[in-house]
Amino acid sequence: MSINQQIKPLTTANTPNLSIGGCDLVDLAKKYGTPLYIVDEQSLRGICREYRNAFNDYKNIRMTYASKALSNLAISKILIEENFGFDTVSAGEIYTVYKAGADMSKITFNGNNKSADELEFALDMKVGRFSVDNFYEAELLNDLAAKKGVVADILLRVTPGIECHTHDYIKTGQIDSKFGFDLSQTDEIVNLVINKYKNLSLKGLHAHIGSQIFENQSFKDEIEILVKELSRINQTFGLDLNEINIGGGLGVKYTEEDAPPSVEEFGAAVIEALKTSCEKHNLEYPIVYIEPGRSIISTAGVTLYTVGSSKQVPNGTKYIAVDGGMADNTRPITYQAKYYAEIVNPAENRVDEIVTVAGKYCESGDILIENIKLPAPQEGDILCVFNTGAYNYSMCSNYNRSKKPAMVLVNNSQSDIIVNRESLEDLIRLEEIPDRLRK
Ligand code: LLP
């Protein structure tokens, strides 16, 4: 079974407390405090290797990790060691992977409204590919590159018009999308790039159809559209473009209801689609970039919370409240995302109850998990919520002036802080009181 098909990290064990990476989770909660993000290094490295194995038979593959899922120095360092490049979407993400020592030629810069400052920074950082999203960006990037006397290698982001079955907010490939060129506009932009924008060098096409996708057919459809369009552009303009970037999107298993394909099945489907489509449209096997984010980091991550207050609504819901919530995991309130959790300390001889796990933030909607069966949770219990590696820390906020939690990397019974917990001082670090208010 692939790591993205499991709810828990690879190294999860009962010892008798729950442990991950050989580290007792109660001990970690005591040592580092809660809420606490934990990343299991073996799960992270394991899925990277699964991706590499899945594409063993396609030598023109370029693995990049979508760092928006979780970006920090230590995680980037591990991905670099595992031979991944990065899909980045801001100067911040570019700077992070640069500081971690990435080979900048393996970086793609994506986004629908990259600022002039960010584009300049990316040019100075010599990122390998710019995924140009719209007419405005093409002109801006060309001007900036011309001023610096450099040529930017670009892909064109296109909207393939594919509806995939995922939450509306994380669909990106449908026709009415803020991302990319409509296929009816590609001739116009290709024409501009090859005839007018002398500081842009066109390499191929890019698309991303959405996130948390469970059907490989969606990727096959996408590949058919990209290959067909690339081949058509080559014929129309007498070009020899040979790169496609198919984005990310492979799903993970948050709860028992989720059934994502394995990485191996995903790889086989992509390679099969490439073979079929390239033969059909008479295109040589292109260089193919993939940009998985969620499936790389989600399963490796968990969050620990301490249970505090509880409330039994007469004849209604039993709420148990934890010391985190929508500030450290905004996915339930944003996407109605579902999670699975367990109590970490032994809770034998307790009767199972159906409870709703509430966050501590001042909003009724701050509910982490609705109706989960847990052994009668009590104050002081440590609750482990699984599959929080992706889009949790990267979307976390200081709502209610909360301090962002720490993150710990575990492996072989060792635990290391990779992101420190914020302090109260950190919360006011950037603030000023104007002199006129000091009187
Ligand atoms: N490439 C591009 C161009 C993307 O826009 C994305 C994600 C990825 C790759 C990575 O997709 P993944 O493999 O992670 O599915 N915050 C949302 C997810 C937003 C995804 C945005 N784009 C969530 O928490 O579900």
CSV table of C-alpha atoms and ligand atoms in Angstrom, one decimal:
chain,number,residue,atom,x,y,z
A,1,MET,CA,0.0,0.0,0.0
A,2,SER,CA,1.2,3.4,-0.9
A,3,ILE,CA,1.9,5.9,1.9
A,4,ASN,CA,-0.8,8.3,0.5
A,5,GLN,CA,-3.3,5.5,1.0
A,6,GLN,CA,-2.7,5.3,4.7
A,7,ILE,CA,-4.2,7.5,7.4
A,8,LYS,CA,-1.2,7.3,9.7
A,9,PRO,CA,2.5,7.8,9.2
A,10,LEU,CA,4.5,4.7,8.4
A,11,THR,CA,6.2,4.5,11.8
A,12,THR,CA,3.1,4.8,14.0
A,13,ALA,CA,3.2,2.2,16.8
A,14,ASN,CA,1.6,1.5,20.2
A,15,THR,CA,4.3,1.4,22.9
A,16,PRO,CA,1.8,1.5,24.8
A,17,ASN,CA,1.4,5.2,24.2
A,18,LEU,CA,1.1,6.0,20.5
A,19,SER,CA,4.6,6.7,19.0
A,20,ILE,CA,5.8,8.0,15.7
A,21,GLY,CA,9.4,7.8,14.4
A,22,GLY,CA,10.2,5.9,17.6
A,23,CYS,CA,9.2,8.9,19.7
A,24,ASP,CA,6.5,8.6,22.4
A,25,LEU,CA,3.9,11.2,21.6
A,26,VAL,CA,3.0,11.9,25.2
A,27,ASP,CA,6.7,12.6,25.8
A,28,LEU,CA,6.8,14.9,22.7
A,29,ALA,CA,3.8,16.8,24.0
A,30,LYS,CA,5.5,17.2,27.4
A,31,LYS,CA,8.8,18.3,25.9
A,32,TYR,CA,7.6,20.7,23.2
A,33,GLY,CA,4.1,21.6,24.4
A,34,THR,CA,0.9,21.5,22.3
A,35,PRO,CA,-0.5,22.2,19.8
A,36,LEU,CA,2.5,20.5,18.1
A,37,TYR,CA,3.1,19.6,14.5
A,38,ILE,CA,5.1,16.5,14.0
A,39,VAL,CA,6.7,15.3,10.7
A,40,ASP,CA,7.8,11.7,10.3
A,41,GLU,CA,10.9,11.7,8.2
A,42,GLN,CA,10.6,8.1,7.1
A,43,SER,CA,7.1,8.7,5.7
A,44,LEU,CA,8.3,11.7,3.8
A,45,ARG,CA,11.3,10.0,2.4
A,46,GLY,CA,9.3,6.9,1.7
A,47,ILE,CA,6.8,8.6,-0.5
A,48,CYS,CA,9.5,10.5,-2.4
A,49,ARG,CA,11.0,7.1,-3.2
A,50,GLU,CA,7.6,5.8,-4.2
A,51,TYR,CA,7.3,8.6,-6.7
A,52,ARG,CA,10.8,7.9,-8.1
A,53,ASN,CA,10.0,4.2,-8.5
A,54,ALA,CA,6.7,4.9,-10.1
A,55,PHE,CA,8.4,6.8,-12.8
A,56,ASN,CA,11.4,4.6,-13.2
A,57,ASP,CA,10.4,3.7,-16.8
A,58,TYR,CA,10.1,7.3,-17.9
A,59,LYS,CA,13.5,8.9,-18.0
A,60,ASN,CA,12.3,12.4,-18.9
A,61,ILE,CA,10.5,12.9,-15.6
A,62,ARG,CA,11.2,15.9,-13.4
A,63,MET,CA,9.9,15.6,-9.9
A,64,THR,CA,9.1,18.9,-8.2
A,65,TYR,CA,7.5,19.3,-4.8
A,66,ALA,CA,4.7,21.9,-4.5
A,67,SER,CA,6.2,23.8,-1.6
A,68,LYS,CA,2.9,25.6,-0.9
A,69,ALA,CA,1.8,22.4,0.9
A,70,LEU,CA,4.5,22.9,3.6
A,71,SER,CA,7.6,25.1,3.1
A,72,ASN,CA,10.4,25.4,5.6
A,73,LEU,CA,14.2,24.9,5.6
A,74,ALA,CA,14.3,21.4,7.0
A,75,ILE,CA,11.5,20.0,4.8
A,76,SER,CA,13.1,21.6,1.8
A,77,LYS,CA,16.5,20.1,2.7
A,78,ILE,CA,15.0,16.6,2.8
A,79,LEU,CA,13.3,17.1,-0.6
A,80,ILE,CA,16.6,18.3,-2.1
A,81,GLU,CA,18.3,15.1,-0.7
A,82,GLU,CA,15.5,13.1,-2.3
A,83,ASN,CA,16.3,14.7,-5.7
A,84,PHE,CA,13.2,16.8,-6.0
A,85,GLY,CA,13.0,20.3,-7.4
A,86,PHE,CA,10.3,22.7,-6.3
A,87,ASP,CA,7.2,24.3,-7.5
A,88,THR,CA,7.1,27.8,-5.9
A,89,VAL,CA,4.5,30.5,-5.9
A,90,SER,CA,6.1,33.4,-4.1
A,91,ALA,CA,9.4,35.1,-3.4
A,92,GLY,CA,9.1,33.6,0.1
A,93,GLU,CA,9.0,30.1,-1.2
A,94,ILE,CA,11.8,30.7,-3.6
A,95,TYR,CA,13.9,32.2,-0.8
A,96,THR,CA,13.2,29.3,1.5
A,97,VAL,CA,14.4,26.6,-1.0
A,98,TYR,CA,17.4,28.8,-2.0
A,99,LYS,CA,18.4,29.0,1.7
A,100,ALA,CA,18.0,25.2,2.0
A,101,GLY,CA,20.5,24.8,-0.9
A,102,ALA,CA,18.2,23.9,-3.8
A,103,ASP,CA,19.6,23.7,-7.3
A,104,MET,CA,17.7,26.8,-8.6
A,105,SER,CA,17.5,25.4,-12.2
A,106,LYS,CA,15.1,22.8,-10.7
A,107,ILE,CA,12.6,25.5,-9.5
A,108,THR,CA,9.4,26.4,-11.3
A,109,PHE,CA,7.8,29.7,-10.4
A,110,ASN,CA,4.0,29.6,-10.7
A,111,GLY,CA,1.1,32.0,-9.9
A,112,ASN,CA,-1.6,34.1,-11.6
A,113,ASN,CA,-0.4,37.5,-10.3
A,114,LYS,CA,3.4,37.4,-9.7
A,115,SER,CA,4.5,40.9,-8.8
A,116,ALA,CA,7.3,42.7,-10.6
A,117,ASP,CA,9.4,42.5,-7.5
A,118,GLU,CA,8.9,38.7,-7.3
A,119,LEU,CA,9.6,38.2,-11.0
A,120,GLU,CA,12.8,40.2,-10.6
A,121,PHE,CA,13.8,38.3,-7.6
A,122,ALA,CA,13.1,35.0,-9.4
A,123,LEU,CA,15.2,36.2,-12.4
A,124,ASP,CA,18.1,37.1,-10.0
A,125,MET,CA,17.7,33.7,-8.3
A,126,LYS,CA,17.9,32.1,-11.8
A,127,VAL,CA,14.8,29.9,-11.3
A,128,GLY,CA,14.7,27.2,-14.0
A,129,ARG,CA,11.1,27.8,-15.4
A,130,PHE,CA,8.6,30.5,-15.2
A,131,SER,CA,5.0,29.3,-15.7
A,132,VAL,CA,3.6,32.4,-17.4
A,133,ASP,CA,-0.1,32.6,-16.5
A,134,ASN,CA,-1.5,35.5,-18.6
A,135,PHE,CA,-0.7,38.2,-21.2
A,136,TYR,CA,0.1,40.9,-18.6
A,137,GLU,CA,2.8,38.6,-17.0
A,138,ALA,CA,4.3,37.7,-20.4
A,139,GLU,CA,4.9,41.4,-21.2
A,140,LEU,CA,6.1,42.2,-17.7
A,141,LEU,CA,8.5,39.3,-17.5
A,142,ASN,CA,9.9,40.0,-20.9
A,143,ASP,CA,10.6,43.7,-20.0
A,144,LEU,CA,12.3,42.7,-16.7
A,145,ALA,CA,14.4,40.1,-18.4
A,146,ALA,CA,15.4,42.5,-21.1
A,147,LYS,CA,16.5,45.1,-18.5
A,148,LYS,CA,18.7,42.5,-16.9
A,149,GLY,CA,19.9,41.2,-20.3
A,150,VAL,CA,18.8,37.7,-19.6
A,151,VAL,CA,16.3,35.2,-21.2
A,152,ALA,CA,13.7,33.6,-19.1
A,153,ASP,CA,12.7,30.0,-19.9
A,154,ILE,CA,9.0,29.7,-19.7
A,155,LEU,CA,6.0,27.3,-19.9
A,156,LEU,CA,2.6,28.6,-20.7
A,157,ARG,CA,0.0,27.9,-18.0
A,158,VAL,CA,-3.2,26.7,-19.8
A,159,THR,CA,-6.7,25.8,-18.6
A,160,PRO,CA,-7.4,22.4,-20.0
A,161,GLY,CA,-11.2,22.5,-19.3
A,162,ILE,CA,-11.3,19.5,-17.0
A,163,GLU,CA,-13.8,19.1,-14.2
A,164,CYS,CA,-12.5,16.9,-11.5
A,165,HIS,CA,-14.4,15.7,-8.5
A,166,THR,CA,-13.0,17.7,-5.6
A,167,HIS,CA,-14.0,20.7,-3.5
A,168,ASP,CA,-14.9,23.7,-5.7
A,169,TYR,CA,-12.3,25.9,-4.0
A,170,ILE,CA,-9.4,23.5,-4.9
A,171,LYS,CA,-10.5,22.9,-8.5
A,172,THR,CA,-8.3,24.8,-10.9
A,173,GLY,CA,-8.5,23.3,-14.4
A,174,GLN,CA,-12.1,24.0,-15.3
A,175,ILE,CA,-12.7,26.5,-18.1
A,176,ASP,CA,-13.9,29.3,-15.8
A,177,SER,CA,-10.8,29.5,-13.7
A,178,LYS,CA,-8.6,32.5,-12.7
A,179,PHE,CA,-5.5,30.5,-13.7
A,180,GLY,CA,-3.9,30.3,-17.1
A,181,PHE,CA,-4.7,30.8,-20.8
A,182,ASP,CA,-7.8,29.5,-22.3
A,183,LEU,CA,-6.9,27.0,-25.1
A,184,SER,CA,-8.5,29.5,-27.6
A,185,GLN,CA,-5.8,32.0,-26.6
A,186,THR,CA,-2.7,29.9,-27.0
A,187,ASP,CA,-2.0,30.9,-30.6
A,188,GLU,CA,-2.1,34.6,-29.7
A,189,ILE,CA,0.3,34.2,-26.8
A,190,VAL,CA,2.7,31.8,-28.6
A,191,ASN,CA,2.8,34.2,-31.5
A,192,LEU,CA,3.7,37.1,-29.1
A,193,VAL,CA,6.4,35.0,-27.3
A,194,ILE,CA,8.1,33.8,-30.4
A,195,ASN,CA,7.9,37.0,-32.5
A,196,LYS,CA,7.9,39.8,-30.0
A,197,TYR,CA,9.1,38.8,-26.6
A,198,LYS,CA,12.8,38.2,-27.4
A,199,ASN,CA,13.7,37.7,-23.7
A,200,LEU,CA,11.3,34.8,-23.2
A,201,SER,CA,12.2,31.3,-24.4
A,202,LEU,CA,9.2,29.1,-24.8
A,203,LYS,CA,9.7,25.5,-23.7
A,204,GLY,CA,6.2,24.0,-23.3
A,205,LEU,CA,2.9,23.9,-21.5
A,206,HIS,CA,1.8,23.7,-17.9
A,207,ALA,CA,-1.6,22.8,-16.3
A,208,HIS,CA,-2.9,21.9,-12.9
A,209,ILE,CA,-6.4,20.5,-12.7
A,210,GLY,CA,-7.1,20.5,-9.0
A,211,SER,CA,-6.2,18.9,-5.7
A,212,GLN,CA,-7.2,15.9,-3.6
A,213,ILE,CA,-8.0,14.0,-6.8
A,214,PHE,CA,-9.1,10.3,-6.6
A,215,GLU,CA,-9.4,9.4,-10.3
A,216,ASN,CA,-6.4,8.8,-12.5
A,217,GLN,CA,-8.7,9.3,-15.5
A,218,SER,CA,-8.6,13.1,-14.8
A,219,PHE,CA,-4.8,13.1,-15.2
A,220,LYS,CA,-5.1,11.0,-18.4
A,221,ASP,CA,-7.6,13.5,-19.8
A,222,GLU,CA,-5.3,16.3,-18.9
A,223,ILE,CA,-2.3,14.7,-20.5
A,224,GLU,CA,-4.2,14.1,-23.7
A,225,ILE,CA,-5.2,17.7,-23.9
A,226,LEU,CA,-1.6,19.0,-23.2
A,227,VAL,CA,0.1,16.6,-25.6
A,228,LYS,CA,-2.5,17.4,-28.3
A,229,GLU,CA,-2.1,21.1,-27.8
A,230,LEU,CA,1.7,21.0,-27.7
A,231,SER,CA,1.8,19.0,-30.9
A,232,ARG,CA,-0.7,21.4,-32.6
A,233,ILE,CA,1.4,24.4,-31.5
A,234,ASN,CA,4.6,22.7,-32.9
A,235,GLN,CA,2.9,22.1,-36.2
A,236,THR,CA,1.3,25.6,-36.5
A,237,PHE,CA,4.4,27.5,-35.6
A,238,GLY,CA,7.1,25.1,-36.9
A,239,LEU,CA,8.4,24.7,-33.3
A,240,ASP,CA,10.0,21.8,-31.5
A,241,LEU,CA,8.6,22.3,-27.9
A,242,ASN,CA,9.0,19.3,-25.7
A,243,GLU,CA,8.0,20.0,-22.1
A,244,ILE,CA,4.8,19.6,-20.3
A,245,ASN,CA,4.1,20.2,-16.6
A,246,ILE,CA,1.0,18.3,-15.4
A,247,GLY,CA,0.8,20.0,-12.0
A,248,GLY,CA,0.0,18.1,-8.8
A,249,GLY,CA,-3.2,16.9,-7.3
A,250,LEU,CA,-3.0,13.2,-6.2
A,251,GLY,CA,-5.2,12.7,-3.2
A,252,VAL,CA,-4.6,11.3,0.3
A,253,LYS,CA,-6.6,9.3,2.8
A,254,TYR,CA,-7.8,11.6,5.6
A,255,THR,CA,-10.5,9.2,6.7
A,256,GLU,CA,-11.7,5.7,5.9
A,257,GLU,CA,-14.1,7.1,3.2
A,258,ASP,CA,-11.1,8.4,1.1
A,259,ALA,CA,-9.8,6.0,-1.5
A,260,PRO,CA,-6.9,7.7,-3.5
A,261,PRO,CA,-5.0,5.7,-6.1
A,262,SER,CA,-1.5,4.6,-5.1
A,263,VAL,CA,1.5,6.6,-6.3
A,264,GLU,CA,2.4,3.5,-8.4
A,265,GLU,CA,-1.0,3.5,-10.1
A,266,PHE,CA,-0.7,7.2,-10.6
A,267,GLY,CA,2.7,6.8,-12.3
A,268,ALA,CA,1.5,3.9,-14.5
A,269,ALA,CA,-1.6,5.9,-15.6
A,270,VAL,CA,0.5,9.0,-16.4
A,271,ILE,CA,3.1,6.9,-18.4
A,272,GLU,CA,0.3,5.0,-20.2
A,273,ALA,CA,-1.4,8.3,-21.1
A,274,LEU,CA,1.8,9.8,-22.4
A,275,LYS,CA,2.5,6.8,-24.6
A,276,THR,CA,-1.1,6.8,-26.0
A,277,SER,CA,-1.3,10.5,-26.6
A,278,CYS,CA,2.3,11.0,-27.9
A,279,GLU,CA,1.7,8.2,-30.5
A,280,LYS,CA,-1.7,9.6,-31.4
A,281,HIS,CA,-0.4,13.2,-31.9
A,282,ASN,CA,3.0,12.3,-33.2
A,283,LEU,CA,5.0,13.9,-30.4
A,284,GLU,CA,8.3,12.7,-29.1
A,285,TYR,CA,8.2,11.8,-25.5
A,286,PRO,CA,8.4,15.2,-23.8
A,287,ILE,CA,10.1,16.1,-20.6
A,288,VAL,CA,7.3,15.8,-18.0
A,289,TYR,CA,7.2,17.8,-14.7
A,290,ILE,CA,5.0,16.7,-11.9
A,291,GLU,CA,4.2,18.9,-8.9
A,292,PRO,CA,2.8,16.9,-6.0
A,293,GLY,CA,2.4,18.7,-2.7
A,294,ARG,CA,-0.3,17.2,-0.6
A,295,SER,CA,0.5,13.5,-1.4
A,296,ILE,CA,4.2,14.1,-0.5
A,297,ILE,CA,3.8,15.7,2.9
A,298,SER,CA,0.2,15.1,4.2
A,299,THR,CA,0.5,11.6,5.7
A,300,ALA,CA,3.9,12.3,7.2
A,301,GLY,CA,2.4,15.0,9.4
A,302,VAL,CA,0.2,14.9,12.5
A,303,THR,CA,-0.8,17.4,15.1
A,304,LEU,CA,-0.9,16.9,18.9
A,305,TYR,CA,-3.4,18.8,21.0
A,306,THR,CA,-4.2,18.7,24.7
A,307,VAL,CA,-7.9,18.1,25.7
A,308,GLY,CA,-9.3,20.8,28.0
A,309,SER,CA,-12.9,21.6,28.6
A,310,SER,CA,-15.9,19.6,27.5
A,311,LYS,CA,-19.6,20.2,27.3
A,312,GLN,CA,-22.5,17.9,27.1
A,313,VAL,CA,-25.4,19.6,25.4
A,314,PRO,CA,-28.5,18.1,27.2
A,315,ASN,CA,-29.8,15.4,24.8
A,316,GLY,CA,-27.3,16.7,22.2
A,317,THR,CA,-23.7,16.9,21.2
A,318,LYS,CA,-20.8,16.1,23.5
A,319,TYR,CA,-18.1,18.7,22.7
A,320,ILE,CA,-14.5,18.2,23.8
A,321,ALA,CA,-12.3,21.3,23.3
A,322,VAL,CA,-8.6,21.2,22.4
A,323,ASP,CA,-5.9,23.9,22.7
A,324,GLY,CA,-5.8,24.6,19.0
A,325,GLY,CA,-8.2,24.6,16.1
A,326,MET,CA,-8.9,26.8,13.1
A,327,ALA,CA,-5.7,28.9,13.5
A,328,ASP,CA,-3.4,25.8,13.1
A,329,ASN,CA,-5.8,23.9,10.8
A,330,THR,CA,-8.1,26.0,8.8
A,331,ARG,CA,-9.1,23.2,6.4
A,332,PRO,CA,-12.3,22.0,8.3
A,333,ILE,CA,-13.8,25.5,8.4
A,334,THR,CA,-12.6,26.4,4.9
A,335,TYR,CA,-13.3,23.2,3.0
A,336,GLN,CA,-15.4,21.1,5.3
A,337,ALA,CA,-12.4,18.8,5.4
A,338,LYS,CA,-12.6,15.6,7.5
A,339,TYR,CA,-9.9,14.3,9.8
A,340,TYR,CA,-9.3,11.2,11.9
A,341,ALA,CA,-7.9,11.3,15.4
A,342,GLU,CA,-6.9,9.1,18.3
A,343,ILE,CA,-6.1,9.6,22.0
A,344,VAL,CA,-2.4,9.1,22.4
A,345,ASN,CA,-2.2,8.0,26.1
A,346,PRO,CA,-3.6,4.6,27.0
A,347,ALA,CA,-7.4,5.0,27.5
A,348,GLU,CA,-8.3,1.4,28.4
A,349,ASN,CA,-11.3,0.7,30.5
A,350,ARG,CA,-13.0,3.8,29.1
A,351,VAL,CA,-16.3,3.6,27.3
A,352,ASP,CA,-16.3,4.8,23.7
A,353,GLU,CA,-18.3,8.0,23.1
A,354,ILE,CA,-19.2,9.9,20.0
A,355,VAL,CA,-17.8,13.4,20.5
A,356,THR,CA,-17.2,16.5,18.5
A,357,VAL,CA,-13.7,17.9,18.7
A,358,ALA,CA,-13.9,21.7,19.0
A,359,GLY,CA,-11.2,24.2,18.6
A,360,LYS,CA,-10.5,27.0,21.1
A,361,TYR,CA,-11.1,30.0,18.8
A,362,CYS,CA,-14.0,32.4,19.1
A,363,GLU,CA,-16.1,31.1,16.3
A,364,SER,CA,-18.9,28.5,16.4
A,365,GLY,CA,-17.5,27.1,13.2
A,366,ASP,CA,-14.2,26.2,14.7
A,367,ILE,CA,-14.8,22.5,14.9
A,368,LEU,CA,-11.9,20.2,14.0
A,369,ILE,CA,-13.8,16.9,13.8
A,370,GLU,CA,-17.5,16.2,14.0
A,371,ASN,CA,-18.9,13.0,15.5
A,372,ILE,CA,-15.8,10.8,16.1
A,373,LYS,CA,-15.7,7.8,18.3
A,374,LEU,CA,-13.1,8.2,21.1
A,375,PRO,CA,-12.7,6.5,24.5
A,376,ALA,CA,-14.4,9.0,26.8
A,377,PRO,CA,-11.9,11.9,26.4
A,378,GLN,CA,-10.7,13.5,29.5
A,379,GLU,CA,-9.0,16.7,30.4
A,380,GLY,CA,-5.3,16.4,29.9
A,381,ASP,CA,-5.5,13.7,27.3
A,382,ILE,CA,-3.3,14.1,24.3
A,383,LEU,CA,-5.2,13.9,21.0
A,384,CYS,CA,-3.4,13.1,17.7
A,385,VAL,CA,-5.0,14.4,14.5
A,386,PHE,CA,-3.6,12.5,11.5
A,387,ASN,CA,-2.7,13.7,8.0
A,388,THR,CA,-2.1,17.3,8.9
A,389,GLY,CA,1.3,17.6,7.0
A,390,ALA,CA,-0.2,19.5,4.0
A,391,TYR,CA,-1.9,22.9,4.0
A,392,ASN,CA,-2.0,23.1,7.8
A,393,TYR,CA,1.1,25.0,8.9
A,394,SER,CA,1.3,26.6,5.5
A,395,MET,CA,-2.2,28.1,6.0
A,396,CYS,CA,-2.0,28.7,9.8
A,397,SER,CA,-2.7,32.1,11.2
A,398,ASN,CA,-2.4,34.1,14.4
A,399,TYR,CA,-6.2,34.4,14.8
A,400,ASN,CA,-7.2,35.5,18.3
A,401,ARG,CA,-3.5,36.4,18.7
A,402,SER,CA,-2.5,32.8,19.0
A,403,LYS,CA,1.1,31.8,18.7
A,404,LYS,CA,1.9,29.6,15.8
A,405,PRO,CA,2.8,26.1,17.0
A,406,ALA,CA,6.2,24.4,16.8
A,407,MET,CA,7.1,21.7,14.4
A,408,VAL,CA,9.2,18.7,15.2
A,409,LEU,CA,10.9,16.2,12.9
A,410,VAL,CA,11.0,12.6,14.2
A,411,ASN,CA,13.2,9.7,13.0
A,412,ASN,CA,14.9,6.7,14.7
A,413,SER,CA,13.7,7.7,18.2
A,414,GLN,CA,15.1,11.2,17.8
A,415,SER,CA,13.1,14.4,17.7
A,416,ASP,CA,14.3,17.8,16.5
A,417,ILE,CA,12.6,21.2,16.4
A,418,ILE,CA,12.4,22.4,12.8
A,419,VAL,CA,10.1,25.4,13.5
A,420,ASN,CA,10.1,27.1,16.8
A,421,ARG,CA,6.9,27.9,18.6
A,422,GLU,CA,6.1,31.6,18.4
A,423,SER,CA,6.5,33.6,21.6
A,424,LEU,CA,4.3,36.5,22.8
A,425,GLU,CA,7.1,38.8,21.8
A,426,ASP,CA,7.0,37.4,18.3
A,427,LEU,CA,3.3,38.5,18.1
A,428,ILE,CA,4.2,42.1,18.5
A,429,ARG,CA,7.6,42.0,16.9
A,430,LEU,CA,6.6,44.0,13.7
A,431,GLU,CA,4.4,46.5,15.4
A,432,GLU,CA,5.0,50.2,16.2
A,433,ILE,CA,3.2,52.7,18.3
A,434,PRO,CA,3.4,56.1,16.4
A,435,ASP,CA,5.0,58.8,18.6
A,436,ARG,CA,1.8,60.9,18.6
A,437,LEU,CA,0.0,58.0,20.4
A,438,ARG,CA,2.7,57.8,23.1
A,439,LYS,CA,1.9,61.2,24.7
B,1,LLP,N1,0.8,22.8,-8.9
B,1,LLP,C1,0.0,23.9,-8.9
B,1,LLP,C2,0.1,24.8,-10.0
B,1,LLP,C3,-0.9,24.1,-7.9
B,1,LLP,O1,-1.7,25.1,-7.9
B,1,LLP,C4,-1.0,23.1,-6.8
B,1,LLP,C5,-1.9,23.3,-5.7
B,1,LLP,C6,-0.1,22.1,-6.8
B,1,LLP,C7,0.8,21.9,-7.9
B,1,LLP,C8,-0.1,21.0,-5.7
B,1,LLP,O2,-1.3,20.3,-5.6
B,1,LLP,P1,-1.4,19.1,-4.6
B,1,LLP,O3,-0.5,18.0,-5.1
B,1,LLP,O4,-1.0,19.6,-3.3
B,1,LLP,O5,-2.8,18.7,-4.7
B,1,LLP,N2,-5.2,24.7,0.3
B,1,LLP,C9,-6.0,23.6,-0.3
B,1,LLP,C10,-5.2,23.1,-1.5
B,1,LLP,C11,-4.8,24.1,-2.5
B,1,LLP,C12,-4.0,23.6,-3.7
B,1,LLP,C13,-3.5,24.7,-4.5
B,1,LLP,N3,-2.7,24.3,-5.6
B,1,LLP,C14,-6.3,22.5,0.7
B,1,LLP,O6,-5.9,22.7,1.8
B,1,LLP,O7,-6.9,21.5,0.3
